PDB file of C-alpha atoms in Angstrom:
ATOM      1  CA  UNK U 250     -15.149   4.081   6.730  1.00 76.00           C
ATOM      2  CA  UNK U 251     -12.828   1.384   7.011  1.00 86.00           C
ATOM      3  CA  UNK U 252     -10.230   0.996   9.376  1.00 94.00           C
ATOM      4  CA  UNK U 253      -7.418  -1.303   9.733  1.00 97.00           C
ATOM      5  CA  UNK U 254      -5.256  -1.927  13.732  1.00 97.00           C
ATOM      6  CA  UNK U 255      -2.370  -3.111  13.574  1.00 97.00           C
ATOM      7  CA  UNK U 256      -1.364  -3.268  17.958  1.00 96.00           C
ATOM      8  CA  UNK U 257       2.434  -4.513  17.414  1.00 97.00           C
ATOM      9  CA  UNK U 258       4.272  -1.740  16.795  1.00 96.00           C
ATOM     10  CA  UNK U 259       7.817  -4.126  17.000  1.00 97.00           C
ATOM     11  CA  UNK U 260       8.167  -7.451  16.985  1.00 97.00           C
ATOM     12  CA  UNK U 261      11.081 -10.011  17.163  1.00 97.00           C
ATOM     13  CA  UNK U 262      11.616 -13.684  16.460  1.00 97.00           C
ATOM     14  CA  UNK U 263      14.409 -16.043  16.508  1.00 98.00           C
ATOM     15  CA  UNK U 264      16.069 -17.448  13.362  1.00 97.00           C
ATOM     16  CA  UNK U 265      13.972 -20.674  12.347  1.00 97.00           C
ATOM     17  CA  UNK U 266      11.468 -20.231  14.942  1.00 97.00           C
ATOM     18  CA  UNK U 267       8.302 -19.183  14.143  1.00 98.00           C
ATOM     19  CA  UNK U 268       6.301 -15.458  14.684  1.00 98.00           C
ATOM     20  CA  UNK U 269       2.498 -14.190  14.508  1.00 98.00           C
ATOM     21  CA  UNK U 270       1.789 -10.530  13.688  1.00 98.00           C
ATOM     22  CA  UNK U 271      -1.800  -9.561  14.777  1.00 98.00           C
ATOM     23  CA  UNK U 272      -4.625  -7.589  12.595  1.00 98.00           C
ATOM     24  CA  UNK U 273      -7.843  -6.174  13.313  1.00 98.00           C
ATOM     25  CA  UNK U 274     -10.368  -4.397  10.685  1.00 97.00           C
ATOM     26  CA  UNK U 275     -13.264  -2.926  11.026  1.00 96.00           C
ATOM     27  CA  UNK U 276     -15.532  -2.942   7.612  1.00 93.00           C
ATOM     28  CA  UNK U 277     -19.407  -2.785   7.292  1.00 90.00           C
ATOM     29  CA  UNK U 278     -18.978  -4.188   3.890  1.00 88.00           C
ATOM     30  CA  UNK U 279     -19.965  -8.141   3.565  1.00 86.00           C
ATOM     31  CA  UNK U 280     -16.980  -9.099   0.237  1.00 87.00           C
ATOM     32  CA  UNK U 281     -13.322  -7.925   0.590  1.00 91.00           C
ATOM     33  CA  UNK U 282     -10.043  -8.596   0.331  1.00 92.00           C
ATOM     34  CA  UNK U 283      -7.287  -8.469   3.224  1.00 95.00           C
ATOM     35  CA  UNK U 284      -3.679  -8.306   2.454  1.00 95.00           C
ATOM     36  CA  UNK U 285      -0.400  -8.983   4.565  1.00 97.00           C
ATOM     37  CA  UNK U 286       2.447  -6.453   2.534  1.00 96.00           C
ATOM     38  CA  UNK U 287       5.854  -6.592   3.229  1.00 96.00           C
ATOM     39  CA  UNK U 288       8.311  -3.502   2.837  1.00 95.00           C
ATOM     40  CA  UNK U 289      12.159  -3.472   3.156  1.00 93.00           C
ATOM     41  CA  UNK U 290      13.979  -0.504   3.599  1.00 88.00           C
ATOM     42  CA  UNK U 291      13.993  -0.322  -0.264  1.00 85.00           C
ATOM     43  CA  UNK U 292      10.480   1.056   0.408  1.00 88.00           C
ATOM     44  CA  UNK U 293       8.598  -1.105  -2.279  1.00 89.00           C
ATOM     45  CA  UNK U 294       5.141  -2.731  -1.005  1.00 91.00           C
ATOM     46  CA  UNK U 295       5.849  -6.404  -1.829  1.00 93.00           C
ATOM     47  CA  UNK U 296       2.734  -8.897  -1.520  1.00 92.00           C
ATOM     48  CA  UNK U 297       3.218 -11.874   0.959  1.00 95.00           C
ATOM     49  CA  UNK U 298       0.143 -13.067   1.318  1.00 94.00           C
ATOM     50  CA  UNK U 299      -4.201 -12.364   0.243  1.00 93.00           C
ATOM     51  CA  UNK U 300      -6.851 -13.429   1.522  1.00 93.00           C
ATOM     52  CA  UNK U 301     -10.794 -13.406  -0.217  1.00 90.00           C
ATOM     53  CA  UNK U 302     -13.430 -12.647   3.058  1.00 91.00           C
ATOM     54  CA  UNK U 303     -15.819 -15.466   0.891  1.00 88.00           C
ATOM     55  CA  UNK U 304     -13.235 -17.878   1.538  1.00 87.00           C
ATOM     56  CA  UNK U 305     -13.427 -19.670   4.994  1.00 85.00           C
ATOM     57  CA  UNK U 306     -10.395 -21.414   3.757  1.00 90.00           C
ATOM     58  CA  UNK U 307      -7.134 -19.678   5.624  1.00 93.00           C
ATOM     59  CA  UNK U 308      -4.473 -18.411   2.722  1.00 91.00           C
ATOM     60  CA  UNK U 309      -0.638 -20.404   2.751  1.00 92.00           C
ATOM     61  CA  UNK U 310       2.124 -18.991   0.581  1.00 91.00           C
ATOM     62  CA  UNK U 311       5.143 -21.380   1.642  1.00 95.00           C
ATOM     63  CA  UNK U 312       6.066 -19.946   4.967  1.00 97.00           C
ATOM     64  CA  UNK U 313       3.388 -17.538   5.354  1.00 97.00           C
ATOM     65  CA  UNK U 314       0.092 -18.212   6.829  1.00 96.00           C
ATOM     66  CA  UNK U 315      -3.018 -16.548   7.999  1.00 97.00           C
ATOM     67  CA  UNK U 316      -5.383 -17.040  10.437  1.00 97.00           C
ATOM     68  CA  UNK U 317      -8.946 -15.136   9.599  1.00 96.00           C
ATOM     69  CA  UNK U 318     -11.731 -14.691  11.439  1.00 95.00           C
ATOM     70  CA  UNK U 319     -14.529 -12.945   9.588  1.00 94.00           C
ATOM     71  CA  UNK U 320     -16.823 -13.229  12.357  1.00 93.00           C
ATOM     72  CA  UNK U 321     -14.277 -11.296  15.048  1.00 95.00           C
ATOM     73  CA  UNK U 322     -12.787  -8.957  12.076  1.00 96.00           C
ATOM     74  CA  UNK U 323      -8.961 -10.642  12.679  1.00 97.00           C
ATOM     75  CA  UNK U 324      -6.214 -11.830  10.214  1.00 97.00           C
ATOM     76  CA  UNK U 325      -3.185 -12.271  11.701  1.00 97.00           C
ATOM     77  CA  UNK U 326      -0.018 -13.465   9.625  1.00 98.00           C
ATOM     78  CA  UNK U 327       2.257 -16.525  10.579  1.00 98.00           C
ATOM     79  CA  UNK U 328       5.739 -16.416   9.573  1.00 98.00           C
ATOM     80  CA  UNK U 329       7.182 -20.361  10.013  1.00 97.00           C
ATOM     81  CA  UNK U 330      11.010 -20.626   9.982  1.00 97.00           C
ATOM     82  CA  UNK U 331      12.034 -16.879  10.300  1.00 97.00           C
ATOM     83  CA  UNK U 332      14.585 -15.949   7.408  1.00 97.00           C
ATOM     84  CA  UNK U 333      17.110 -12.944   8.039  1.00 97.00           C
ATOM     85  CA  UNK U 334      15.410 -12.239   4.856  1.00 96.00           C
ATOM     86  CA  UNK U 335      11.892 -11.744   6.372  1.00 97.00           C
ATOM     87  CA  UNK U 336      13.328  -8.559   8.606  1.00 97.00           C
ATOM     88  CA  UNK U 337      11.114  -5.699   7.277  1.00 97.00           C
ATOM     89  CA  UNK U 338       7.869  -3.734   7.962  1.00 97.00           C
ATOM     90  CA  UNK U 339       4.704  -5.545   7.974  1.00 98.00           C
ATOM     91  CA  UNK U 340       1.173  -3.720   6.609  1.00 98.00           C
ATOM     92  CA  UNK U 341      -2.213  -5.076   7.122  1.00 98.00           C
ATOM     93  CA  UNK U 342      -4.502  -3.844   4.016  1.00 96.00           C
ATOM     94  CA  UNK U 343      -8.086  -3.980   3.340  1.00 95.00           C
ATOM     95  CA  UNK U 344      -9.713  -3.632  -0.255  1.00 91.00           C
ATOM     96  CA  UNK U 345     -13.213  -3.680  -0.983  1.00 87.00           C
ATOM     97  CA  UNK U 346     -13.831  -6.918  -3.607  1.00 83.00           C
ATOM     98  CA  UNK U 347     -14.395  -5.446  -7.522  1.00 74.00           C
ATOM     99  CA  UNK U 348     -17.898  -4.399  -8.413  1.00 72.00           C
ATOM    100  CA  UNK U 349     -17.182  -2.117 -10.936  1.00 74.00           C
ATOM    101  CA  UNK U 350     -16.386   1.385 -10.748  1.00 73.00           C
ATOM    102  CA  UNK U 351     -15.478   3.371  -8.241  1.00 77.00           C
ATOM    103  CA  UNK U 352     -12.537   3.635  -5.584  1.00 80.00           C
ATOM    104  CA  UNK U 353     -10.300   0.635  -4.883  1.00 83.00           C
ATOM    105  CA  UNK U 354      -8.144   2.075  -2.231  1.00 88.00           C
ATOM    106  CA  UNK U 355      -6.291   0.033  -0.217  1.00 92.00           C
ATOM    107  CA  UNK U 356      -6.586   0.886   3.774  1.00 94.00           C
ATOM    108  CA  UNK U 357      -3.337   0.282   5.872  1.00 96.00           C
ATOM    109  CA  UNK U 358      -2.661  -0.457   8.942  1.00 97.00           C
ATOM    110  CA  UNK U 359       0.321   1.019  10.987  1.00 96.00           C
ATOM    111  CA  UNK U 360       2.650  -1.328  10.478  1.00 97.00           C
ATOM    112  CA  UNK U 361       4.781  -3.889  12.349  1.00 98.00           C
ATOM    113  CA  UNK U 362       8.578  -4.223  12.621  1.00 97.00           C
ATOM    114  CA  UNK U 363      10.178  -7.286  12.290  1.00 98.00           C
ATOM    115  CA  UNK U 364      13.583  -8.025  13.166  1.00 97.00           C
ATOM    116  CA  UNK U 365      15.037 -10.980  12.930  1.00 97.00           C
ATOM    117  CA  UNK U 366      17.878 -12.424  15.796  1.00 97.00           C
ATOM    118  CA  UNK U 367      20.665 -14.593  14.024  1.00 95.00           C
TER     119      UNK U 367
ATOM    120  CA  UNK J 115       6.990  -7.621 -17.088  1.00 60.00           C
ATOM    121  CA  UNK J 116       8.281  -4.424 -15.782  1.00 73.00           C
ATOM    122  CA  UNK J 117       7.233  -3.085 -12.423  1.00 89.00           C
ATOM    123  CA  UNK J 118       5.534   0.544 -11.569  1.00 95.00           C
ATOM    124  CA  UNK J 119       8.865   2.876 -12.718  1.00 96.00           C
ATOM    125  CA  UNK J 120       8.880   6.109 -10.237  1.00 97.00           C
ATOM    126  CA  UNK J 121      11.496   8.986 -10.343  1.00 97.00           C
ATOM    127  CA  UNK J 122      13.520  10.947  -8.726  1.00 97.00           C
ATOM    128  CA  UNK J 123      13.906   8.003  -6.139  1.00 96.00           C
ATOM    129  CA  UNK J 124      14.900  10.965  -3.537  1.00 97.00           C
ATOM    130  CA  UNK J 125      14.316  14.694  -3.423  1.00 98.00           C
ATOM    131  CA  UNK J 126      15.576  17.792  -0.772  1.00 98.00           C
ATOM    132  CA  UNK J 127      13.699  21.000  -1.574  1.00 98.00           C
ATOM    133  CA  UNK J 128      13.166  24.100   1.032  1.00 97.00           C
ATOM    134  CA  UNK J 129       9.577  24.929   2.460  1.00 96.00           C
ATOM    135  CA  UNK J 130       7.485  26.794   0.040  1.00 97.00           C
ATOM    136  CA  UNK J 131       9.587  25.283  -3.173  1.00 98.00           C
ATOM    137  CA  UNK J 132       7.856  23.325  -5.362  1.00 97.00           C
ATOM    138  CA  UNK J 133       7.968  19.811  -6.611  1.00 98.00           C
ATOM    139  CA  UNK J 134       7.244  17.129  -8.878  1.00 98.00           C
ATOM    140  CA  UNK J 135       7.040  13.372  -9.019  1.00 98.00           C
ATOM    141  CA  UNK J 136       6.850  11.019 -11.949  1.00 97.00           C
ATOM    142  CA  UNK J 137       4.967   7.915 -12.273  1.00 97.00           C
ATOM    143  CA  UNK J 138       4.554   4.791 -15.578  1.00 96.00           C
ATOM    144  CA  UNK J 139       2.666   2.218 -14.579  1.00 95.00           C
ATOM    145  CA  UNK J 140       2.781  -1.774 -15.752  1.00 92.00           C
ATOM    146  CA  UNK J 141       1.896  -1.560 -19.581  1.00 90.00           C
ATOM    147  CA  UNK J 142      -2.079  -1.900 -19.631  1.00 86.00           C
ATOM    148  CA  UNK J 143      -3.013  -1.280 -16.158  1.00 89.00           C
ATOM    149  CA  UNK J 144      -5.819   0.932 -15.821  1.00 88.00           C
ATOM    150  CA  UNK J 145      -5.908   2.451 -12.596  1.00 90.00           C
ATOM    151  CA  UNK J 146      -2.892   4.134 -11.286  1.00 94.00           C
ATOM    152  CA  UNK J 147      -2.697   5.523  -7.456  1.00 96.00           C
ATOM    153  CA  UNK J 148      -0.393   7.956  -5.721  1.00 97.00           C
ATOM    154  CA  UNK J 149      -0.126   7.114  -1.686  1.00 97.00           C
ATOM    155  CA  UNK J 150       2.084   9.565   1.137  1.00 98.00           C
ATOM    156  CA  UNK J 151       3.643   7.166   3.254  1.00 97.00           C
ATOM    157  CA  UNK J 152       4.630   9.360   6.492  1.00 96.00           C
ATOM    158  CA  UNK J 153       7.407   8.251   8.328  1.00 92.00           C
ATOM    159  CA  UNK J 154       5.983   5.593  11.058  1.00 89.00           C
ATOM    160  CA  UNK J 155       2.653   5.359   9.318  1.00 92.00           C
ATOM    161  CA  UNK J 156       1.003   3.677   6.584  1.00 94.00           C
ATOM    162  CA  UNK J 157       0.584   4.911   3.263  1.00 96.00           C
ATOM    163  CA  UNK J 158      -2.822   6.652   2.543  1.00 96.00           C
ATOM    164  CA  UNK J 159      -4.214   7.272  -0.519  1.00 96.00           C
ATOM    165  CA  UNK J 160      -3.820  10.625  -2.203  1.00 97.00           C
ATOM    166  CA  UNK J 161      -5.500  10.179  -5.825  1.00 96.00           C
ATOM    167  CA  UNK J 162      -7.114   7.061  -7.523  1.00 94.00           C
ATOM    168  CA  UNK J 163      -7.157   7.245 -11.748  1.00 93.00           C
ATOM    169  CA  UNK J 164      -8.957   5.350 -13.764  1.00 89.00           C
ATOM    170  CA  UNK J 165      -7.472   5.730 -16.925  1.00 87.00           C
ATOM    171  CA  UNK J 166      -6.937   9.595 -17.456  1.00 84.00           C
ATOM    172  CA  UNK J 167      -9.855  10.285 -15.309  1.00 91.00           C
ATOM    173  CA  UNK J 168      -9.974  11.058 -11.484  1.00 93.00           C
ATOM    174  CA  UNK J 169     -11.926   8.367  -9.220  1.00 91.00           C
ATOM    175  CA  UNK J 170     -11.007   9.367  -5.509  1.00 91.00           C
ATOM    176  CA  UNK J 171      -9.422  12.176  -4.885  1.00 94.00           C
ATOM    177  CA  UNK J 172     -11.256  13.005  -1.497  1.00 92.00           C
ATOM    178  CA  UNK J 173      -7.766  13.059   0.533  1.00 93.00           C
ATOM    179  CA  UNK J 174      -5.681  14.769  -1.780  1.00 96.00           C
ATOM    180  CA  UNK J 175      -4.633  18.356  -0.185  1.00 95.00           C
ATOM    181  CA  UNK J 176      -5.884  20.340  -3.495  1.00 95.00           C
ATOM    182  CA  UNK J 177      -4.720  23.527  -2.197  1.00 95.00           C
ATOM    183  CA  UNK J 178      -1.105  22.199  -2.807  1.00 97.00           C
ATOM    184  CA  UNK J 179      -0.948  19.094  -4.651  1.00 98.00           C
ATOM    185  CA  UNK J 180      -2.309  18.358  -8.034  1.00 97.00           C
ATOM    186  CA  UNK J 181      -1.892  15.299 -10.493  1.00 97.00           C
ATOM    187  CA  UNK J 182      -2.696  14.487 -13.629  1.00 95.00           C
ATOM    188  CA  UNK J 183      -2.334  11.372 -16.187  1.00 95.00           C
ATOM    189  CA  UNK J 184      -2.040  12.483 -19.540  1.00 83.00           C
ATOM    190  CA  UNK J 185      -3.527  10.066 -22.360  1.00 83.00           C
ATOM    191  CA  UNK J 186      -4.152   7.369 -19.700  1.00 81.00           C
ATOM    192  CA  UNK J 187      -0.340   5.917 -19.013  1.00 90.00           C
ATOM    193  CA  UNK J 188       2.208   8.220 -17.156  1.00 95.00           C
ATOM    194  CA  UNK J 189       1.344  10.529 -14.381  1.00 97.00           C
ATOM    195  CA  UNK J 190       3.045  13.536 -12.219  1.00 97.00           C
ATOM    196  CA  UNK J 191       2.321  14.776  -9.076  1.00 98.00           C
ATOM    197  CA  UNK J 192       2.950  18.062  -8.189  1.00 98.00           C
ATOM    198  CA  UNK J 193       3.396  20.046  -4.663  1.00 98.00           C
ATOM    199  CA  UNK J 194       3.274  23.366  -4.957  1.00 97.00           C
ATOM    200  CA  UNK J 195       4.523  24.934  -2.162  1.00 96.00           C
ATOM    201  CA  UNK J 196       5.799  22.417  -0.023  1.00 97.00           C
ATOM    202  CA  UNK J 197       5.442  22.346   3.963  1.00 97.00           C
ATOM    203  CA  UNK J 198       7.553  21.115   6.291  1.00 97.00           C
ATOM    204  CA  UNK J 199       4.847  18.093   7.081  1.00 97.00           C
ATOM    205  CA  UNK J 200       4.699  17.170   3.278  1.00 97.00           C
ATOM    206  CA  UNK J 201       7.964  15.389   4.396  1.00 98.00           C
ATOM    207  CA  UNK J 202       7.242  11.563   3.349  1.00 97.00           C
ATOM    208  CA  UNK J 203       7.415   8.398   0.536  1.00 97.00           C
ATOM    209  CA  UNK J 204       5.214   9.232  -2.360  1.00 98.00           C
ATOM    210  CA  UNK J 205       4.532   5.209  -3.631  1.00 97.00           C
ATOM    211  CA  UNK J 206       2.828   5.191  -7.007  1.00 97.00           C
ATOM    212  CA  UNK J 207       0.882   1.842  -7.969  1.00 95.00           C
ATOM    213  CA  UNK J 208      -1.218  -0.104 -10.892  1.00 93.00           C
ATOM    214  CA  UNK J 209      -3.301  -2.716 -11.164  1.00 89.00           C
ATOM    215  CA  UNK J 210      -5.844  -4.255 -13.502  1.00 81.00           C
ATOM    216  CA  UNK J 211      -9.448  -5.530 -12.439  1.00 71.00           C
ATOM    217  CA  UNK J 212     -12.170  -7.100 -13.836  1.00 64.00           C
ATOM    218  CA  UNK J 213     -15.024  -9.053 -12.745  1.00 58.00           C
ATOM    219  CA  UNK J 214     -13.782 -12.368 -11.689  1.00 55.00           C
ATOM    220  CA  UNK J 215     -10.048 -11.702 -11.621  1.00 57.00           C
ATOM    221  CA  UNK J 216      -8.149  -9.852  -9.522  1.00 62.00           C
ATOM    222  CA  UNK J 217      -4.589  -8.664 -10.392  1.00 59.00           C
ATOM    223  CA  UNK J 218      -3.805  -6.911  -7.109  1.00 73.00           C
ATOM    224  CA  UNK J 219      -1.519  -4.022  -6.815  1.00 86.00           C
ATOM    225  CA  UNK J 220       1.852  -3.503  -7.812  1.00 91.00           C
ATOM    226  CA  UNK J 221       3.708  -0.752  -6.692  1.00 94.00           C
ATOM    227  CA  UNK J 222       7.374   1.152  -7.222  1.00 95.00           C
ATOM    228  CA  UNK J 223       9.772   1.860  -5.303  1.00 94.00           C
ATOM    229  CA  UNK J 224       8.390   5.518  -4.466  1.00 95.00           C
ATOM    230  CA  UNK J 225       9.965   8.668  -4.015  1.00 97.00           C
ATOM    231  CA  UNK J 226      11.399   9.960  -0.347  1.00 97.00           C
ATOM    232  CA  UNK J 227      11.004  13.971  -0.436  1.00 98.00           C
ATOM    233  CA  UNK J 228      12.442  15.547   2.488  1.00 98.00           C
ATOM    234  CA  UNK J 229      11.149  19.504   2.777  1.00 98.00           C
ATOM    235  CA  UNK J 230      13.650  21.311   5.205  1.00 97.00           C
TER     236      UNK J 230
END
């Protein structure tokens, strides 16, 4: 089974400055997808950032960045110039890639809080 | 497009009561998921449909919860009776695969039952 760490419990960073949350997986499976979600206290699961285990290339989205490495099972998330905005929870999620049918769950990590100091 | 639509967006019922949530997905999306999302923990998956047929259900607690998804659109799921630890967010989601493309997840806004 797949299982997902997330060891930050709480996290803070400076307006403007710039914050990594840390990931670790575990996953026999050789394709897969790894996902940074973001969720306010409005409770939806918003999308920040994917990331396709073929690709050696790391994922950007503006100011989110990843750093994977397939090899040590990590993909942590870089936040660059920390919005009050970007104060929520932060999940880790695995997928296994599409191959047809059969389960598609997504497998979460704890989650990290992120606050944000004006 | 419209997102994953969820009701009642809170709900207060006494141990042993029972309950329902509603679910519509995004307008085509095939699978449809139901995740509890205890407080301090990530959401795990309850019940995976494909369609209006079950895929995973291996960590739904069938003594007490049940869901269905008539005609392959809306769903309910249903907790009957509730325990105190059934306390949580119930998040719905869709999404759309194929071969090649991969249209992710979205999900709504979820449901925050509170068993007392």
């Amino acid at each position: 089974a797949q299982t997902v760490t997330q060891s930050q419990p709480e996290m803070s960073v400076q307006e403007a400055e710039t914050v990594t949350l840390s990931c670790t997986y575990d996953t026999s499976e050789s394709d897969y997808y790894l996902f940074w979600y973001k969720q306010p206290p409005s409770r939806q699961m918003i999308l920040v950032i994917r990331q396709e285990a073929y690709k050696q290339q790391n994922a950007t989205e503006n100011r989110f960045s990843v750093n994977f490495q397939k090899a040590a099972k990590s993909f942590s998330l870089k936040i660059s110039d920390s919005q009050l905005g970007d104060a929520a929870m932060y999940f880790c999620a695995y997928r296994r890639a599409y191959s047809g049918a059969g389960s598609y769950q997504l497998t979460f990590g704890k989650g990290t809080k992120l606050s944000v100091i004006p | 497009e419209a997102g994953v639509a969820q009701s009642p967006r809170y709900k207060i019922i006494e141990k042993r009561q029972s309950v329902a949530f509603w679910c519509n997905p995004i307008s085509g999306h095939a699978t449809l998921y139901w995740y509890q999302q205890i407080l301090g923990q990530g959401p795990k998956l309850l019940i995976q449909f494909q369609n209006n047929g079950v895929v995973d259900d291996s960590q739904l607690p069938k003594d007490r919860f049940s869901a269905e998804r008539l005609k392959g659109v809306d769903s309910t799921l249903k907790i009957q009776p509730a325990k105190l630890e059934d306390s949580a967010v119930y998040l719905c989601a869709s999404s759309h695969f194929r071969r090649g493309s991969d249209y992710g997840y979205t999900f709504g806004s979820g449901t925050r039952l509170t068993v007392v």
